Amino acid sequence: MKALFKKTSGGAGADCWLLALLLAAFFLFQLPRLNQAPWENYDSWRQTDTYTIAQNYARLDMNPLRPQFNYDGPGDNYVQLELQVMPYLSALLFKLMGREPYWVPRLISLLFFMGSAVFCYGIGRRLLKNRWAALGAFAFYLVMPISLLYGRAIMPEAAALFFYTAAIYFFLRWYQGGGKGVLAFSGVMMGLAIMEKTPTAFAGLMILVLFFRKRGLSSLKDPMFYGYGALSLGLPLFYYWYAGQVATFTFVSGIAEKHILKSAFTAIFTSQAWEFFQREMPLFFSWPVLIGMVLGALCCLKQKNLPLLLWMLSMALEIATIVAVIRFGYYMVFLAPLFALLCAALLLEVGKVIPKAGAVLGCVLCAAAFYHSLTVAWPMASVNETITAQAQVIQKMTDEEDVLAVASQDPVLLGACQRMGYRANLRYYDYVPQEPEEELAYFLGHGVRYFVAPGGVVAGEDGEEYLELLRSRYPLVYQGEECLIFDLEGKV
């Protein structure tokens, strides 16, 4: 812990107390919504998936390398995914407690995020060399909308942020005079970060350039250079290869092949990408942070702060080749520590020109960002009660072992009602027939007992025709505003 306060003068004890106070305030702010169901009004699909993975670890198979979804099959739905650290820790606690409360995975995510905030502070101490600037980065990091939302989400992002910031922090310790052990630990943390979320690999560009800047061409003869590569890249490559071998669905490889590789270098020039960034970046970061980040980047150019400039370049590549293609807000979460540090760089530069003005500006920008978080982003952290009502009906009308077909592209309802099954009328998998009558025959042949139409609607192409076919052939066992449930084993 002491090393976090090196590379700048004074204030170590006071900073410890300030960090603890701010983290306590952040925790207390999150506490009232810590036990909310995963089907919230943002990323309900990802949150519910991650929660059901934890459930399936605890209930079915505790092998950490065999995560399972509840959908696209009646069971053994092993998925090639990132390393499921948070869900596995949650499953261990589920088994120990004998129940599966929502607060367990949220608390684990929150602790990982708070750890990443401490590393963000440590990075600030080393790159900005000013304790107040480092504290400013810490504060910005906590109040950003993206931090308030994904710091407690039932998703792998918080754990990935922890490993990612730890890897950068320990690499900087080595870069600024640390020993071989520190570098090796950075390699392990980077390997875990990439196994947790592959976009963190872009930080490797910064690390690579700084390694060569310190060691020059002799790096190519340095065992530490290759050892770092083996830990940070070799382990993830082996993990993803193995996960693909044992998986029923090659999820990660499928995204790379079907989406990213096809348009990685062109998507940034599309109108869809620019519309996404114009809409989502102010939402998840707030205009005060974005303005501070841009001005802070200019300050870094003036100061020739090479590590921060390289980090900016690394993440610009991630934005252009990954975020512009996928266009999901949570893919921008790895910008948060960088943006916080750039805002702090601005405060530092302003403080040099006008004493104490940097602190005043920091308080104003943080307050404005936090206000945006409270009024615009935080309301998204509320449960979708429609999903809750639908799940309660399904749990009442079906048994736990029943296999369902749910007429929705969104698999959240299967996770919410804790049932295995298929998404009907999806028209995605080649092995599932696409015509309604043939698809129903396929479902019956694979053990499906009930067909659920959320809100009384079959989503997708030919949905009305599909619904009429169901009404003409199968008895309706439940009809309400929540959903329709048909018994596929019965006859009209």
Coordinates of C-alpha atoms in Angstrom, one line a residue:
M1 CA 0.0 0.0 0.0
K2 CA 2.9 2.4 0.8
A3 CA 4.1 2.2 -2.8
L4 CA 0.8 3.8 -3.9
F5 CA 2.0 7.1 -2.3
K6 CA 5.5 7.2 -3.8
K7 CA 6.7 9.5 -6.6
T8 CA 5.4 12.6 -5.0
S9 CA 5.9 14.5 -1.7
G10 CA 4.0 14.4 1.5
G11 CA 0.5 13.7 2.5
A12 CA 0.5 9.9 2.6
G13 CA -1.5 9.6 5.8
A14 CA -3.9 12.3 4.9
D15 CA -4.5 10.7 1.5
C16 CA -5.2 7.4 3.0
W17 CA -8.0 8.9 5.1
L18 CA -9.3 10.9 2.1
L19 CA -9.4 7.8 -0.1
A20 CA -11.2 5.8 2.7
L21 CA -13.7 8.6 3.2
L22 CA -14.6 8.9 -0.5
L23 CA -14.8 5.1 -0.9
A24 CA -17.1 4.9 2.1
A25 CA -19.3 7.6 0.6
F26 CA -19.3 5.8 -2.7
F27 CA -20.3 2.5 -1.0
L28 CA -23.1 4.1 1.0
F29 CA -24.4 5.7 -2.1
Q30 CA -24.6 2.3 -3.8
L31 CA -25.9 0.4 -0.8
P32 CA -29.7 1.0 -1.2
R33 CA -29.8 -0.6 -4.7
L34 CA -27.3 -3.3 -4.0
N35 CA -29.9 -6.1 -3.8
Q36 CA -31.7 -5.2 -7.0
A37 CA -32.6 -7.9 -9.6
P38 CA -30.3 -8.0 -12.7
W39 CA -33.0 -7.1 -15.2
E40 CA -32.6 -3.4 -14.7
N41 CA -33.2 -0.7 -17.3
Y42 CA -29.6 -0.9 -18.7
D43 CA -27.8 -3.9 -20.0
S44 CA -30.4 -6.3 -18.5
W45 CA -29.4 -9.0 -21.0
R46 CA -25.7 -8.9 -19.8
Q47 CA -26.5 -8.6 -16.2
T48 CA -29.1 -11.5 -16.2
D49 CA -26.7 -13.7 -18.2
T50 CA -23.9 -13.1 -15.7
Y51 CA -26.2 -13.8 -12.7
T52 CA -27.5 -17.0 -14.3
I53 CA -23.9 -18.1 -14.9
A54 CA -23.3 -17.8 -11.2
Q55 CA -26.5 -19.7 -10.4
N56 CA -25.6 -22.5 -12.8
Y57 CA -22.1 -22.8 -11.3
A58 CA -23.7 -23.2 -7.9
R59 CA -26.5 -25.6 -9.0
L60 CA -25.0 -27.6 -11.9
D61 CA -21.2 -27.5 -12.4
M62 CA -18.5 -25.7 -10.4
N63 CA -15.9 -26.1 -13.1
P64 CA -14.9 -22.4 -13.7
L65 CA -14.0 -23.1 -17.3
R66 CA -17.5 -24.3 -18.2
P67 CA -20.0 -21.4 -17.8
Q68 CA -23.6 -22.1 -18.8
F69 CA -26.4 -19.9 -20.1
N70 CA -30.1 -20.7 -19.6
Y71 CA -31.0 -20.3 -23.2
D72 CA -30.6 -21.7 -26.7
G73 CA -30.9 -25.3 -25.4
P74 CA -32.5 -27.4 -22.7
G75 CA -29.2 -27.8 -20.8
D76 CA -25.4 -28.1 -20.9
N77 CA -25.3 -24.7 -22.7
Y78 CA -21.6 -24.3 -22.2
V79 CA -20.4 -20.9 -23.6
Q80 CA -17.0 -19.6 -24.7
L81 CA -16.8 -16.5 -22.6
E82 CA -14.3 -14.4 -20.8
L83 CA -13.0 -15.8 -17.5
Q84 CA -15.9 -15.6 -15.1
V85 CA -14.2 -14.4 -12.0
M86 CA -17.0 -12.5 -10.4
P87 CA -19.7 -15.2 -11.1
Y88 CA -17.5 -18.0 -9.8
L89 CA -16.8 -16.1 -6.5
S90 CA -20.6 -15.4 -6.3
A91 CA -21.3 -19.1 -6.8
L92 CA -18.9 -20.0 -4.0
L93 CA -20.8 -17.7 -1.7
F94 CA -24.2 -19.0 -3.0
K95 CA -23.2 -22.5 -2.0
L96 CA -21.9 -21.4 1.4
M97 CA -25.0 -19.4 2.2
G98 CA -27.6 -21.8 0.7
R99 CA -29.3 -19.0 -1.2
E100 CA -28.6 -16.7 -4.2
P101 CA -29.2 -13.1 -3.2
Y102 CA -28.6 -10.4 -5.9
W103 CA -26.4 -8.4 -3.5
V104 CA -23.6 -11.0 -3.6
P105 CA -22.5 -10.5 -7.2
R106 CA -23.2 -6.7 -6.9
L107 CA -21.0 -6.5 -3.8
I108 CA -18.2 -8.4 -5.4
S109 CA -18.3 -6.1 -8.5
L110 CA -18.4 -3.0 -6.2
L111 CA -15.3 -4.2 -4.3
F112 CA -13.4 -4.8 -7.5
F113 CA -14.4 -1.4 -8.8
M114 CA -13.3 0.3 -5.5
G115 CA -10.0 -1.5 -5.8
S116 CA -9.6 -0.1 -9.4
A117 CA -10.2 3.4 -8.0
V118 CA -7.3 3.0 -5.6
F119 CA -5.1 1.9 -8.5
C120 CA -6.3 4.9 -10.5
Y121 CA -5.1 7.1 -7.7
G122 CA -1.8 5.3 -7.6
I123 CA -1.3 5.8 -11.4
G124 CA -2.0 9.5 -10.9
R125 CA 0.7 9.7 -8.2
R126 CA 3.2 8.2 -10.6
L127 CA 2.2 10.0 -13.9
L128 CA 1.1 13.4 -12.6
K129 CA 3.5 13.5 -9.6
N130 CA 1.1 15.5 -7.5
R131 CA -1.0 14.2 -4.7
W132 CA -3.8 16.6 -5.2
A133 CA -4.0 15.8 -8.9
A134 CA -4.0 12.1 -8.1
L135 CA -6.9 12.7 -5.6
G136 CA -8.7 14.7 -8.3
A137 CA -8.4 11.7 -10.7
F138 CA -9.7 9.5 -8.0
A139 CA -12.7 11.7 -7.4
F140 CA -13.5 12.1 -11.2
Y141 CA -13.3 8.3 -11.5
L142 CA -15.9 7.8 -8.8
V143 CA -18.5 10.3 -9.9
M144 CA -18.6 9.5 -13.7
P145 CA -22.0 8.0 -14.8
I146 CA -20.3 5.0 -16.3
S147 CA -18.6 4.3 -12.9
L148 CA -21.8 4.6 -10.9
L149 CA -23.6 2.1 -13.2
Y150 CA -20.9 -0.4 -14.1
G151 CA -19.1 -0.3 -10.7
R152 CA -22.1 -2.2 -9.3
A153 CA -23.4 -4.1 -12.3
I154 CA -23.6 -7.9 -12.4
M155 CA -21.2 -7.9 -15.2
P156 CA -17.4 -8.6 -15.6
E157 CA -16.5 -5.0 -16.3
A158 CA -15.6 -4.1 -12.6
A159 CA -13.3 -7.1 -12.2
A160 CA -11.7 -6.3 -15.6
L161 CA -11.1 -2.7 -14.5
F162 CA -9.4 -3.9 -11.4
F163 CA -7.0 -6.1 -13.2
Y164 CA -6.5 -3.5 -16.0
T165 CA -5.6 -0.7 -13.7
A166 CA -3.5 -3.0 -11.5
A167 CA -1.5 -4.1 -14.6
I168 CA -0.8 -0.5 -15.6
Y169 CA 0.1 0.6 -12.1
F170 CA 2.6 -2.2 -11.5
F171 CA 4.1 -1.8 -14.9
L172 CA 4.7 1.9 -14.1
R173 CA 6.3 0.9 -10.9
W174 CA 8.8 -1.2 -12.9
Y175 CA 9.2 1.5 -15.5
Q176 CA 10.1 4.0 -12.8
G177 CA 12.7 1.8 -11.1
G178 CA 10.9 -1.3 -9.7
G179 CA 12.2 -4.9 -9.8
K180 CA 11.5 -7.9 -11.9
G181 CA 8.8 -9.2 -9.5
V182 CA 6.8 -6.1 -10.0
L183 CA 7.0 -6.5 -13.8
A184 CA 5.9 -10.2 -13.5
F185 CA 3.0 -9.2 -11.4
S186 CA 1.9 -6.6 -13.9
G187 CA 2.1 -9.4 -16.6
V188 CA -0.2 -11.6 -14.5
M189 CA -2.7 -8.8 -14.0
M190 CA -2.7 -7.9 -17.7
G191 CA -3.3 -11.5 -18.6
L192 CA -6.2 -11.7 -16.2
A193 CA -7.6 -8.4 -17.5
I194 CA -7.5 -9.7 -21.1
M195 CA -9.1 -13.0 -20.0
E196 CA -11.8 -11.0 -18.3
K197 CA -12.4 -8.5 -21.1
T198 CA -10.4 -8.7 -24.4
P199 CA -10.4 -4.9 -25.2
T200 CA -8.0 -4.3 -22.3
A201 CA -5.3 -5.7 -24.6
F202 CA -5.1 -2.4 -26.3
A203 CA -3.2 -1.0 -23.2
G204 CA -0.5 -3.4 -24.4
L205 CA 0.6 -0.8 -27.0
M206 CA 1.5 1.7 -24.2
I207 CA 3.3 -1.0 -22.3
L208 CA 5.2 -2.2 -25.4
V209 CA 6.4 1.3 -26.3
L210 CA 7.5 2.2 -22.8
F211 CA 9.3 -1.2 -22.4
F212 CA 11.4 -0.3 -25.5
R213 CA 11.9 3.3 -24.3
K214 CA 13.4 2.0 -21.1
R215 CA 15.4 -1.0 -22.5
G216 CA 15.8 0.0 -26.2
L217 CA 16.5 -2.7 -28.7
S218 CA 18.1 -4.8 -26.0
S219 CA 14.5 -5.6 -25.1
L220 CA 14.6 -8.2 -27.9
K221 CA 17.2 -10.1 -26.0
D222 CA 15.7 -9.6 -22.6
P223 CA 14.0 -12.7 -21.0
M224 CA 11.7 -10.3 -19.1
F225 CA 10.3 -9.0 -22.3
Y226 CA 9.2 -12.4 -23.5
G227 CA 8.2 -13.5 -20.0
Y228 CA 5.8 -10.5 -19.9
G229 CA 4.4 -11.4 -23.3
A230 CA 3.9 -15.0 -22.1
L231 CA 2.0 -13.9 -19.0
S232 CA -0.1 -11.1 -20.5
L233 CA -0.8 -12.7 -23.9
G234 CA 0.1 -16.4 -23.8
L235 CA -2.3 -17.2 -20.9
P236 CA -5.3 -15.5 -22.5
L237 CA -4.7 -17.1 -25.9
F238 CA -4.5 -20.5 -24.2
Y239 CA -7.6 -19.8 -22.2
Y240 CA -9.7 -18.7 -25.1
W241 CA -8.5 -21.6 -27.2
Y242 CA -9.4 -24.1 -24.5
A243 CA -12.8 -22.4 -23.8
G244 CA -13.6 -22.7 -27.5
Q245 CA -12.8 -26.4 -27.4
V246 CA -15.2 -27.3 -24.6
A247 CA -18.0 -24.8 -25.4
T248 CA -21.3 -25.5 -27.0
F249 CA -21.4 -21.9 -28.3
T250 CA -18.2 -20.1 -29.3
F251 CA -19.5 -16.7 -28.2
V252 CA -16.2 -14.7 -28.1
S253 CA -14.9 -16.2 -31.3
G254 CA -18.3 -15.7 -33.0
I255 CA -18.4 -12.0 -32.1
A256 CA -14.8 -11.5 -33.5
E257 CA -15.5 -13.4 -36.7
K258 CA -19.1 -12.1 -37.5
H259 CA -18.7 -8.5 -36.4
I260 CA -15.3 -7.1 -35.4
L261 CA -13.0 -8.6 -38.1
K262 CA -15.4 -7.7 -40.9
S263 CA -15.5 -4.0 -40.2
A264 CA -12.8 -3.2 -37.6
F265 CA -11.1 -0.5 -39.7
T266 CA -14.1 1.0 -41.4
A267 CA -16.8 1.2 -38.8
I268 CA -15.4 4.4 -37.3
F269 CA -16.3 6.2 -40.5
T270 CA -20.0 5.2 -40.5
S271 CA -22.8 7.4 -39.5
Q272 CA -24.0 4.7 -37.1
A273 CA -20.8 4.9 -35.1
W274 CA -20.8 8.7 -34.9
E275 CA -24.4 8.8 -33.8
F276 CA -23.6 6.2 -31.1
F277 CA -20.6 8.3 -29.8
Q278 CA -22.6 11.6 -29.9
R279 CA -25.4 9.9 -27.9
E280 CA -23.6 7.6 -25.5
M281 CA -20.4 9.4 -24.6
P282 CA -22.2 12.4 -23.0
L283 CA -24.6 9.9 -21.3
F284 CA -21.8 7.7 -19.8
F285 CA -19.2 10.4 -19.1
S286 CA -21.0 13.7 -18.9
W287 CA -20.0 16.9 -20.7
P288 CA -18.0 18.3 -17.8
V289 CA -15.7 15.2 -17.9
L290 CA -15.5 15.2 -21.7
I291 CA -14.5 18.8 -21.8
G292 CA -12.0 18.4 -19.0
M293 CA -10.6 15.3 -20.8
V294 CA -10.0 17.1 -24.1
L295 CA -8.3 20.1 -22.4
G296 CA -6.3 17.7 -20.2
A297 CA -5.1 15.9 -23.3
L298 CA -3.8 19.2 -24.6
C299 CA -2.0 19.7 -21.3
C300 CA -0.4 16.3 -21.7
L301 CA 0.8 17.3 -25.1
K302 CA 2.3 20.4 -23.7
Q303 CA 3.9 18.6 -20.8
K304 CA 5.1 15.7 -23.1
N305 CA 3.6 13.2 -20.7
L306 CA 4.5 10.1 -22.8
P307 CA 2.7 7.4 -20.8
L308 CA -0.6 9.3 -20.8
L309 CA -0.2 10.1 -24.5
L310 CA 0.5 6.5 -25.4
W311 CA -2.5 5.4 -23.3
M312 CA -4.7 7.9 -25.2
L313 CA -3.4 6.4 -28.5
S314 CA -4.1 2.9 -27.3
M315 CA -7.6 3.6 -26.3
A316 CA -8.3 5.6 -29.4
L317 CA -7.5 2.4 -31.3
E318 CA -10.0 0.5 -29.1
I319 CA -12.7 3.1 -29.8
A320 CA -12.0 2.9 -33.6
T321 CA -11.8 -0.9 -34.0
I322 CA -14.0 -2.3 -31.2
V323 CA -16.4 0.2 -29.8
A324 CA -17.3 1.6 -33.2
V325 CA -18.2 -1.9 -34.4
I326 CA -20.1 -3.3 -31.3
R327 CA -21.6 0.0 -30.2
F328 CA -22.5 -1.0 -26.6
G329 CA -21.9 1.6 -23.9
Y330 CA -20.1 -0.8 -21.5
Y331 CA -17.3 -1.2 -24.0
M332 CA -16.3 2.4 -23.1
V333 CA -15.7 1.6 -19.4
F334 CA -12.0 1.2 -19.9
L335 CA -11.8 4.8 -20.9
A336 CA -12.9 5.9 -17.4
P337 CA -9.5 5.8 -15.6
L338 CA -7.8 7.5 -18.5
F339 CA -10.4 10.2 -18.7
A340 CA -10.2 10.8 -15.0
L341 CA -6.4 11.2 -15.2
L342 CA -6.7 13.6 -18.1
C343 CA -9.2 15.7 -16.2
A344 CA -6.7 15.7 -13.3
A345 CA -3.9 16.8 -15.7
L346 CA -6.0 19.9 -16.6
L347 CA -6.5 20.7 -12.9
L348 CA -2.8 20.5 -12.3
E349 CA -2.0 22.8 -15.2
V350 CA -4.6 25.4 -14.1
G351 CA -3.2 25.2 -10.6
K352 CA 0.3 26.1 -11.8
V353 CA -1.1 29.2 -13.5
I354 CA -3.5 30.3 -10.8
P355 CA -2.9 28.8 -7.3
K356 CA -5.9 27.0 -5.8
A357 CA -7.9 27.6 -9.1
G358 CA -7.2 23.9 -10.0
A359 CA -8.9 22.7 -6.8
V360 CA -11.9 25.0 -7.4
L361 CA -12.3 23.9 -11.0
G362 CA -12.0 20.3 -9.9
C363 CA -14.8 20.7 -7.3
V364 CA -17.0 22.4 -9.9
L365 CA -16.4 19.8 -12.6
C366 CA -16.9 16.9 -10.2
A367 CA -20.1 18.4 -8.8
A368 CA -21.5 18.9 -12.4
A369 CA -20.5 15.4 -13.4
F370 CA -22.1 13.9 -10.3
Y371 CA -25.3 15.9 -10.9
H372 CA -25.5 14.5 -14.4
S373 CA -25.0 11.0 -13.0
L374 CA -27.8 11.5 -10.5
T375 CA -30.3 13.0 -12.8
V376 CA -29.6 11.2 -16.1
A377 CA -27.7 8.0 -15.6
W378 CA -28.7 6.7 -12.1
P379 CA -32.4 6.4 -12.9
M380 CA -31.4 3.7 -15.3
A381 CA -30.4 1.6 -12.3
S382 CA -34.0 0.6 -11.6
V383 CA -35.6 -2.8 -12.0
N384 CA -37.8 -3.6 -15.0
E385 CA -41.0 -4.6 -13.2
T386 CA -42.6 -6.0 -16.3
I387 CA -39.9 -8.7 -16.4
T388 CA -40.4 -9.3 -12.7
A389 CA -44.2 -9.8 -13.2
Q390 CA -43.7 -12.1 -16.2
A391 CA -41.2 -14.2 -14.4
Q392 CA -43.4 -14.6 -11.4
V393 CA -46.3 -15.9 -13.6
I394 CA -44.0 -18.4 -15.4
Q395 CA -42.6 -19.7 -12.1
K396 CA -46.1 -20.2 -10.8
M397 CA -47.4 -21.9 -14.0
T398 CA -44.4 -24.2 -14.7
D399 CA -42.1 -26.5 -12.8
E400 CA -38.3 -25.9 -12.4
E401 CA -37.4 -28.7 -14.7
D402 CA -39.7 -27.6 -17.5
V403 CA -38.1 -26.5 -20.7
L404 CA -39.5 -23.3 -22.3
A405 CA -39.6 -21.6 -25.7
V406 CA -39.9 -17.8 -25.2
A407 CA -40.9 -15.7 -28.1
S408 CA -38.3 -13.0 -27.7
Q409 CA -34.8 -12.3 -29.0
D410 CA -34.0 -11.1 -25.5
P411 CA -33.1 -14.0 -23.2
V412 CA -33.6 -12.1 -20.0
L413 CA -37.0 -13.7 -19.2
L414 CA -35.5 -17.2 -19.2
G415 CA -33.0 -16.1 -16.7
A416 CA -35.5 -14.2 -14.6
C417 CA -37.9 -17.1 -14.3
Q418 CA -34.9 -19.5 -13.7
R419 CA -35.9 -21.9 -16.5
M420 CA -33.9 -23.5 -19.3
G421 CA -35.1 -23.2 -22.9
Y422 CA -35.0 -21.6 -26.3
R423 CA -35.7 -18.2 -27.9
A424 CA -38.5 -18.8 -30.4
N425 CA -38.7 -17.2 -33.9
L426 CA -35.1 -16.1 -33.5
R427 CA -34.0 -17.2 -37.0
Y428 CA -30.3 -17.1 -36.0
Y429 CA -29.0 -20.7 -35.7
D430 CA -28.7 -22.8 -38.9
Y431 CA -29.7 -26.0 -37.0
V432 CA -33.1 -24.6 -35.8
P433 CA -35.8 -24.5 -38.5
Q434 CA -37.0 -21.0 -39.4
E435 CA -40.6 -21.7 -40.3
P436 CA -43.1 -21.6 -37.4
E437 CA -44.5 -25.1 -37.8
E438 CA -41.1 -26.7 -38.3
E439 CA -39.6 -24.8 -35.4
L440 CA -42.4 -26.0 -33.1
A441 CA -41.7 -29.6 -34.2
Y442 CA -38.0 -29.0 -33.4
F443 CA -38.9 -27.6 -29.9
L444 CA -41.1 -30.6 -29.2
G445 CA -38.3 -33.0 -30.2
H446 CA -36.0 -31.3 -27.8
G447 CA -38.1 -31.4 -24.7
V448 CA -39.9 -28.1 -24.8
R449 CA -43.1 -28.2 -22.7
Y450 CA -44.4 -24.6 -22.7
F451 CA -44.3 -21.8 -25.2
V452 CA -44.4 -18.3 -23.7
A453 CA -45.4 -15.1 -25.6
P454 CA -44.4 -12.1 -23.5
G455 CA -47.0 -9.4 -23.5
G456 CA -49.1 -11.7 -25.7
V457 CA -46.8 -11.1 -28.7
V458 CA -44.5 -13.4 -30.7
A459 CA -41.6 -11.1 -31.6
G460 CA -39.9 -11.3 -35.0
E461 CA -40.9 -12.0 -38.6
D462 CA -44.3 -13.6 -39.1
G463 CA -45.1 -13.2 -35.4
E464 CA -48.9 -12.9 -35.9
E465 CA -48.9 -16.0 -38.1
Y466 CA -46.9 -17.9 -35.5
L467 CA -49.3 -16.8 -32.7
E468 CA -52.4 -18.0 -34.7
L469 CA -50.7 -21.4 -35.3
L470 CA -50.2 -21.7 -31.5
R471 CA -53.8 -20.8 -30.8
S472 CA -55.1 -23.3 -33.3
R473 CA -53.1 -26.3 -32.0
Y474 CA -52.2 -25.9 -28.4
P475 CA -54.2 -25.2 -25.2
L476 CA -53.7 -21.8 -23.6
V477 CA -52.9 -22.5 -19.9
Y478 CA -52.4 -18.8 -18.9
Q479 CA -53.7 -15.6 -20.5
G480 CA -52.9 -12.3 -18.9
E481 CA -51.3 -8.9 -19.6
E482 CA -48.0 -10.3 -18.6
C483 CA -47.8 -13.1 -21.2
L484 CA -49.5 -16.0 -22.9
I485 CA -48.4 -19.6 -22.0
F486 CA -49.2 -22.5 -24.3
D487 CA -48.9 -26.2 -23.4
L488 CA -47.1 -27.8 -26.3
E489 CA -47.9 -31.3 -25.0
G490 CA -51.6 -30.7 -25.0
K491 CA -54.1 -30.4 -27.8
V492 CA -56.9 -28.0 -28.5

